XYZ file of C-alpha atoms in Angstrom:
477
model
C 12.522 0.074 46.360
C 13.644 -3.375 47.479
C 17.292 -4.372 47.402
C 16.360 -7.808 46.009
C 14.510 -6.206 43.080
C 17.448 -3.930 42.315
C 19.923 -6.789 42.500
C 17.777 -8.949 40.205
C 17.533 -6.133 37.685
C 21.278 -5.479 37.762
C 22.061 -9.172 37.252
C 19.678 -9.306 34.302
C 21.221 -6.215 32.705
C 24.722 -7.635 33.167
C 23.627 -10.911 31.570
C 22.223 -9.080 28.535
C 25.407 -7.021 28.188
C 27.471 -10.207 28.395
C 25.428 -11.804 25.617
C 25.875 -8.718 23.476
C 29.638 -8.665 24.003
C 29.988 -12.381 23.236
C 28.144 -12.197 19.928
C 29.604 -8.847 18.862
C 32.973 -10.484 18.177
C 33.885 -10.196 14.502
C 34.164 -13.926 13.928
C 30.594 -14.378 15.188
C 29.173 -11.708 12.841
C 31.311 -11.536 9.728
C 28.660 -10.880 7.051
C 25.298 -9.168 6.673
C 23.725 -12.618 6.437
C 25.202 -13.438 9.864
C 23.911 -10.126 11.178
C 20.296 -10.398 9.991
C 19.810 -14.191 9.826
C 22.282 -15.389 12.504
C 24.007 -17.522 9.871
C 20.880 -19.726 9.835
C 22.417 -21.750 12.639
C 20.151 -21.154 15.645
C 19.067 -24.270 17.602
C 15.328 -24.950 17.594
C 14.744 -24.035 21.290
C 16.437 -20.680 20.673
C 14.361 -20.157 17.518
C 11.140 -20.880 19.428
C 12.252 -18.545 22.220
C 13.033 -15.688 19.878
C 9.725 -16.111 18.019
C 7.863 -16.077 21.332
C 9.582 -13.099 22.901
C 9.728 -11.083 19.681
C 5.967 -11.265 19.408
C 4.562 -11.859 22.896
C 6.282 -8.844 24.375
C 5.320 -5.624 26.110
C 2.005 -5.489 24.253
C 1.020 -8.684 26.062
C 2.544 -8.210 29.512
C 1.382 -4.580 29.761
C -1.402 -4.218 27.172
C -2.871 -7.673 27.788
C -2.615 -7.229 31.546
C -4.351 -3.855 31.260
C -7.186 -5.363 29.214
C -7.647 -8.230 31.688
C -7.652 -5.751 34.596
C -10.349 -3.647 32.901
C -12.578 -6.336 31.349
C -11.783 -9.655 33.029
C -10.240 -12.964 31.963
C -12.918 -14.209 29.541
C -13.051 -11.045 27.437
C -9.261 -11.205 27.312
C -9.636 -14.242 25.066
C -10.622 -11.906 22.230
C -7.706 -9.554 22.868
C -5.086 -12.299 23.141
C -6.498 -14.825 20.651
C -5.039 -12.925 17.703
C -1.669 -14.466 18.579
C -2.458 -18.218 18.477
C -4.898 -17.862 15.570
C -2.304 -15.914 13.577
C 0.350 -18.511 14.400
C -1.886 -21.263 13.007
C -2.038 -19.415 9.681
C 1.736 -18.935 9.714
C 2.236 -22.633 10.451
C 0.751 -23.563 7.090
C 2.752 -20.843 5.330
C 6.053 -21.415 7.178
C 7.664 -23.623 4.520
C 6.882 -21.152 1.751
C 8.082 -18.206 3.820
C 11.381 -19.988 4.453
C 11.669 -20.987 0.776
C 11.511 -17.429 -0.554
C 13.774 -15.935 2.153
C 14.185 -12.167 1.755
C 15.948 -9.632 3.919
C 12.768 -7.540 4.293
C 9.026 -7.834 3.674
C 9.120 -4.913 1.183
C 11.686 -6.911 -0.808
C 9.213 -9.800 -0.897
C 6.500 -7.420 -2.102
C 8.721 -6.135 -4.906
C 9.128 -9.630 -6.323
C 5.394 -9.733 -6.944
C 4.279 -6.119 -7.331
C 7.305 -4.044 -8.321
C 9.592 -1.435 -6.829
C 6.946 1.250 -6.134
C 5.026 -1.055 -3.822
C 8.308 -1.938 -2.130
C 9.093 1.706 -1.418
C 5.622 2.431 -0.019
C 5.870 -0.640 2.206
C 9.365 0.368 3.352
C 8.142 3.813 4.455
C 5.199 2.309 6.366
C 7.453 -0.275 8.004
C 10.184 2.136 9.100
C 7.659 4.593 10.575
C 5.743 1.813 12.306
C 8.800 0.090 13.728
C 10.365 3.347 14.924
C 7.165 4.164 16.793
C 6.988 0.690 18.331
C 10.641 0.945 19.388
C 9.945 4.310 21.023
C 7.108 2.753 22.984
C 9.462 0.084 24.317
C 11.820 2.777 25.616
C 8.958 4.522 27.416
C 7.540 1.315 28.907
C 10.980 0.061 29.921
C 11.731 3.349 31.634
C 8.593 2.956 33.738
C 9.656 -0.519 34.882
C 13.169 0.670 35.781
C 11.637 3.523 37.797
C 9.493 1.010 39.728
C 12.562 -0.948 40.802
C 15.160 1.806 41.284
C 15.359 5.464 42.267
C 15.759 6.487 38.620
C 13.028 8.560 37.012
C 11.076 7.116 34.038
C 13.054 9.436 31.741
C 16.385 8.223 33.125
C 15.163 4.636 32.962
C 14.258 5.045 29.285
C 17.864 6.064 28.578
C 19.117 2.859 30.233
C 16.706 0.791 28.144
C 17.549 2.643 24.913
C 21.278 2.078 25.436
C 20.809 -1.630 26.182
C 18.454 -2.188 23.242
C 20.804 -0.389 20.875
C 23.823 -2.272 22.191
C 22.224 -5.682 21.633
C 21.129 -4.801 18.102
C 24.367 -3.091 17.017
C 26.699 -5.726 18.440
C 25.718 -9.198 17.384
C 22.634 -8.623 15.271
C 20.128 -11.472 15.328
C 22.549 -13.804 17.103
C 22.722 -11.668 20.231
C 19.048 -10.685 19.957
C 17.913 -14.322 19.558
C 19.948 -15.635 22.482
C 18.850 -12.759 24.714
C 15.275 -13.551 23.600
C 15.766 -17.177 24.649
C 17.052 -16.246 28.113
C 14.269 -13.687 28.494
C 11.660 -16.303 27.534
C 12.907 -18.617 30.271
C 12.784 -15.806 32.842
C 9.314 -14.483 32.040
C 7.607 -17.843 31.436
C 9.105 -19.282 34.607
C 8.169 -16.282 36.748
C 4.606 -16.139 35.370
C 3.996 -19.850 35.937
C 5.270 -19.675 39.521
C 3.478 -16.391 40.275
C 0.083 -17.625 39.071
C -0.647 -20.244 41.771
C 0.859 -18.039 44.484
C -1.457 -15.140 43.641
C -4.583 -17.223 43.091
C -4.111 -19.631 45.992
C -2.275 -17.625 48.655
C -3.573 -14.106 48.058
C -7.097 -14.852 46.794
C -7.956 -18.157 48.464
C -7.998 -20.407 45.438
C -9.332 -20.421 41.891
C -12.954 -20.842 43.005
C -12.804 -17.884 45.384
C -11.064 -15.776 42.744
C -13.871 -16.442 40.276
C -16.574 -15.839 42.883
C -15.050 -12.463 43.839
C -14.924 -11.163 40.264
C -17.659 -8.559 39.631
C -20.336 -9.494 37.103
C -18.988 -6.989 34.591
C -15.607 -8.765 34.647
C -16.741 -12.385 34.642
C -18.829 -12.420 31.457
C -17.569 -13.262 27.982
C -18.134 -9.790 26.566
C -17.782 -7.641 29.729
C -20.154 -5.094 28.206
C -18.272 -4.800 24.908
C -20.182 -5.299 21.661
C -19.157 -8.059 19.225
C -17.726 -5.427 16.874
C -15.679 -3.901 19.687
C -14.316 -7.322 20.639
C -13.437 -7.969 16.987
C -11.699 -4.606 16.949
C -9.385 -5.790 19.721
C -8.717 -9.122 18.027
C -7.864 -7.977 14.506
C -4.865 -5.617 14.987
C -2.648 -8.263 16.632
C -3.853 -10.956 14.233
C -3.093 -8.884 11.127
C 0.223 -7.570 12.408
C 1.410 -11.106 13.129
C 0.520 -12.313 9.630
C 2.918 -9.839 8.021
C 5.343 -8.979 10.821
C 8.774 -8.569 9.281
C 10.415 -9.792 12.500
C 8.616 -13.130 12.259
C 9.386 -13.509 8.548
C 13.067 -12.811 9.159
C 13.226 -15.372 11.943
C 11.548 -18.016 9.822
C 14.077 -17.131 7.136
C 16.832 -17.685 9.702
C 15.826 -21.306 10.352
C 18.078 -24.027 8.957
C 15.523 -25.330 6.463
C 11.818 -25.427 5.628
C 11.102 -28.277 8.029
C 12.676 -26.366 10.916
C 10.595 -23.307 10.032
C 7.364 -25.255 10.457
C 8.493 -27.083 13.617
C 9.636 -23.800 15.198
C 6.258 -22.255 14.374
C 4.542 -25.177 16.107
C 6.683 -24.593 19.194
C 5.839 -20.883 19.002
C 2.108 -21.757 19.052
C 2.337 -24.008 22.101
C 4.625 -21.712 24.098
C 2.434 -18.653 23.497
C -0.192 -20.055 25.884
C 2.416 -20.146 28.664
C 2.346 -16.347 28.585
C -1.137 -15.287 27.448
C -3.114 -17.446 29.904
C -1.162 -16.359 33.041
C -1.331 -12.705 31.947
C -5.123 -12.862 31.580
C -5.535 -14.461 35.006
C -2.955 -12.321 36.814
C -4.224 -9.089 35.255
C -7.781 -9.768 36.431
C -6.523 -10.969 39.836
C -4.708 -7.656 40.236
C -8.080 -5.869 40.049
C -9.281 -7.790 43.107
C -6.123 -7.000 45.058
C -5.525 -3.417 43.875
C -8.762 -1.940 42.438
C -7.424 1.625 42.232
C -4.140 1.270 40.321
C -3.530 2.213 36.693
C -4.563 -0.758 34.499
C -1.251 -0.648 32.603
C 0.601 -1.632 35.771
C -1.674 -4.583 36.639
C 0.801 -7.455 36.276
C 3.842 -5.370 37.221
C 2.262 -4.163 40.461
C 1.947 -7.745 41.699
C 5.736 -7.883 41.679
C 6.460 -4.399 42.977
C 3.797 -4.127 45.721
C 4.764 -7.163 47.795
C 2.151 -9.684 46.668
C 4.920 -12.056 45.609
C 8.132 -13.138 47.374
C 10.892 -10.591 46.783
C 12.982 -12.830 44.524
C 9.992 -13.874 42.424
C 8.727 -10.292 42.248
C 12.155 -9.203 41.064
C 12.193 -11.934 38.415
C 8.720 -10.937 37.217
C 9.758 -7.302 36.885
C 13.053 -8.247 35.240
C 11.140 -10.575 32.928
C 8.765 -7.790 31.938
C 11.756 -5.577 31.225
C 13.274 -8.473 29.280
C 10.219 -8.586 27.043
C 10.524 -4.879 26.373
C 14.267 -4.991 25.705
C 14.026 -7.939 23.328
C 10.952 -6.594 21.541
C 12.657 -3.235 21.115
C 15.879 -4.770 19.815
C 13.944 -6.926 17.342
C 11.945 -4.042 15.877
C 15.068 -1.910 15.882
C 17.125 -4.502 14.002
C 14.316 -5.107 11.541
C 13.638 -1.423 10.835
C 17.348 -0.844 10.266
C 17.195 -3.617 7.670
C 14.598 -1.600 5.754
C 16.867 1.446 5.740
C 19.791 -0.665 4.540
C 18.258 -2.915 1.895
C 15.115 -1.048 0.803
C 16.282 2.571 1.017
C 20.081 2.698 0.707
C 20.574 -0.112 -1.808
C 17.264 -0.280 -3.692
C 15.928 3.286 -3.659
C 19.224 5.168 -3.891
C 21.011 2.457 -5.852
C 24.122 2.458 -3.661
C 26.207 -0.642 -4.315
C 27.562 -1.943 -1.026
C 30.081 -4.641 -0.310
C 29.115 -7.034 2.431
C 31.368 -5.236 4.911
C 29.927 -1.811 4.051
C 26.391 -3.185 4.175
C 27.039 -4.416 7.706
C 28.346 -0.973 8.676
C 25.304 0.791 7.174
C 22.998 -1.599 9.020
C 24.642 -0.785 12.340
C 24.571 2.956 11.655
C 20.871 2.631 10.795
C 20.298 0.977 14.169
C 21.909 3.937 15.926
C 19.852 6.372 13.852
C 16.560 4.683 14.743
C 17.546 4.514 18.437
C 18.088 8.280 18.431
C 14.855 9.109 16.610
C 12.824 6.687 18.724
C 14.159 8.142 21.969
C 13.408 11.702 20.824
C 9.861 10.684 19.855
C 9.220 9.112 23.233
C 10.858 11.853 25.270
C 10.018 15.132 23.573
C 7.109 14.575 21.198
C 4.473 12.435 22.956
C 1.741 13.618 20.555
C 3.759 12.368 17.597
C 4.424 9.119 19.407
C 0.695 8.715 19.952
C 0.217 9.051 16.211
C 2.957 6.481 15.689
C 0.989 4.020 17.816
C -1.560 3.837 15.016
C 1.198 1.904 13.306
C 0.001 -1.416 14.752
C -3.215 -1.079 12.778
C -1.655 0.750 9.834
C 0.983 -1.933 9.333
C -1.538 -4.736 9.677
C -4.168 -3.434 7.257
C -1.690 -2.013 4.747
C 0.911 -4.782 4.596
C -0.848 -8.031 5.559
C -3.387 -8.273 2.681
C -0.825 -7.764 -0.145
C 1.634 -10.122 1.563
C -0.933 -12.890 2.037
C -2.114 -12.419 -1.545
C 1.396 -13.399 -2.699
C 0.790 -16.855 -1.268
C -2.963 -17.185 -1.675
C -4.258 -15.180 -4.685
C -2.339 -15.105 -7.951
C -4.496 -12.339 -9.497
C -3.446 -9.626 -7.029
C -1.848 -6.840 -9.077
C 0.610 -4.033 -8.545
C -2.070 -1.347 -8.706
C -4.358 -3.315 -6.411
C -1.651 -3.673 -3.766
C -0.545 -0.067 -4.065
C -4.099 1.318 -3.831
C -4.960 -0.897 -0.862
C -1.830 0.128 1.055
C -2.266 3.864 0.542
C -6.028 4.012 1.056
C -6.089 1.823 4.172
C -3.308 3.911 5.752
C -5.202 7.156 5.110
C -8.486 5.711 6.396
C -6.832 4.430 9.594
C -5.213 7.764 10.429
C -8.371 9.762 9.630
C -10.556 7.417 11.697
C -8.232 7.672 14.682
C -8.020 11.450 14.367
C -11.818 11.545 14.479
C -11.509 9.762 17.846
C -12.961 6.451 16.681
C -16.574 7.321 15.737
C -19.255 4.971 17.108
C -16.606 3.533 19.460
C -15.226 1.334 16.689
C -11.506 0.651 16.328
C -10.056 1.831 13.041
C -9.232 -1.705 11.924
C -12.950 -2.476 11.544
C -13.158 0.215 8.880
C -9.727 0.155 7.258
C -9.432 -3.641 6.869
C -12.561 -3.943 4.687
C -11.345 -0.916 2.728
C -7.973 -2.604 2.188
C -9.437 -5.972 1.123
C -12.111 -4.544 -1.172
C -9.647 -2.141 -2.783
C -7.067 -4.886 -3.335
C -9.624 -7.170 -5.024
C -11.501 -4.608 -7.115
C -8.471 -2.701 -8.381
C -6.561 -5.936 -9.091
C -9.473 -7.214 -11.194
C -9.918 -3.868 -12.940
C -6.196 -3.254 -13.578
C -4.450 -6.647 -13.809
C -0.727 -7.028 -14.260
C 0.464 -8.175 -17.640
C 1.720 -11.739 -17.643
C 0.686 -12.417 -14.024
C 2.330 -15.564 -12.709
C 1.161 -17.924 -10.001
C 2.288 -17.055 -6.506
C 4.833 -19.853 -6.238
C 6.454 -18.874 -9.512
C 6.612 -15.248 -8.504
C 8.240 -15.930 -5.174
C 10.536 -18.640 -6.403
C 11.796 -16.704 -9.404
C 14.337 -14.686 -7.445
C 17.010 -16.645 -5.590
C 17.366 -16.330 -1.857
C 20.116 -13.971 -0.702
C 23.453 -15.664 -0.189
C 26.701 -14.782 1.481
C 29.086 -12.859 -0.665
């Protein structure tokens, strides 16, 4: 434990708490629209920062670093490319996403397919987002334990409290501004760390490449094309229908800002993914016997970087986890408020009561997520299927709203249920033939959506634009 690392972490935590306190004031968050959409008043740099950090979070800094450590920088292209390719698709849909602004993705699905599809989607989303939130607590606890004398379990409590505080207090306003600060910290620390590690520790880019073993310097690194595709698809599909991204595009000032912010999101994503791929593989040369998950983090904690920079890198990694957790937490609580409480149970809420229910839902998910991560690791492992489950179940029906007017209620419903079952069964069978579940469940989802929609069409099907434009966007009460 280095005093500089501890001090850096403490300063970061105090900064996040300060942001939460500032935006938790009643005049900053007076309505549910303020809470979930930040009053649609966020500056473009903040919007780009929150899009970046919401998506390029712990899955990239830890998961991407682990992949680069195990397979090398070139193979990492397939793991990390799902982000920029998915953003390109969103760029062309950004105006339409902003135009039909909804509080949740299940609400968007109801406009096209009906209330049953909305309820199925809400269940999938809440389960998926609770599991992802739990993972952030666990990963954050590990980082805190690297920097301090706290155990991973004690560290996860610190992270859970901070994540819950940011989400309960100021809603998207506090989350977005903390995202923006976190983006500056992690991007800056990665860009400074990269030349120091490659040049000072490894003797330059040429020497780094020469020292890489053959199995880590090839494009495939021994993985088959199907296996590489299996790493690409889950992130790509999840991004295309991620409720967090849709809500942030809905929080932009207008359609033009939605597209421009998406363009900034695309460009800034490379400032994280490229350094992670290079640093993760560099960590293998410097520390060939560590756990792959700690590849990038170990560069900061094991003295390969100056103490201040190492502390910033570790604090930045924790920042990613905190902001990712608060985003998924805030979004999942929105499903409980709008999809379950109001739509399923038919409870009529005033704007003030809706805000209270949303905050109580945040606290409920924090509690469940912590219990999952702390006491039921087997259940949490099952919850981690949610990345694939959410992508294959939600993305095809959502994209069909914009791209295929003949998609029907029964087609969407059948695709969602069947792809979820297939994913869970395939994972429980321990991925036969070494194929990720997405390679099986995605074709099942797409074929089911098309065939059932053609066989059982909706009566009076309308074009996608008419369906999404028919219902007005939510307004302040």
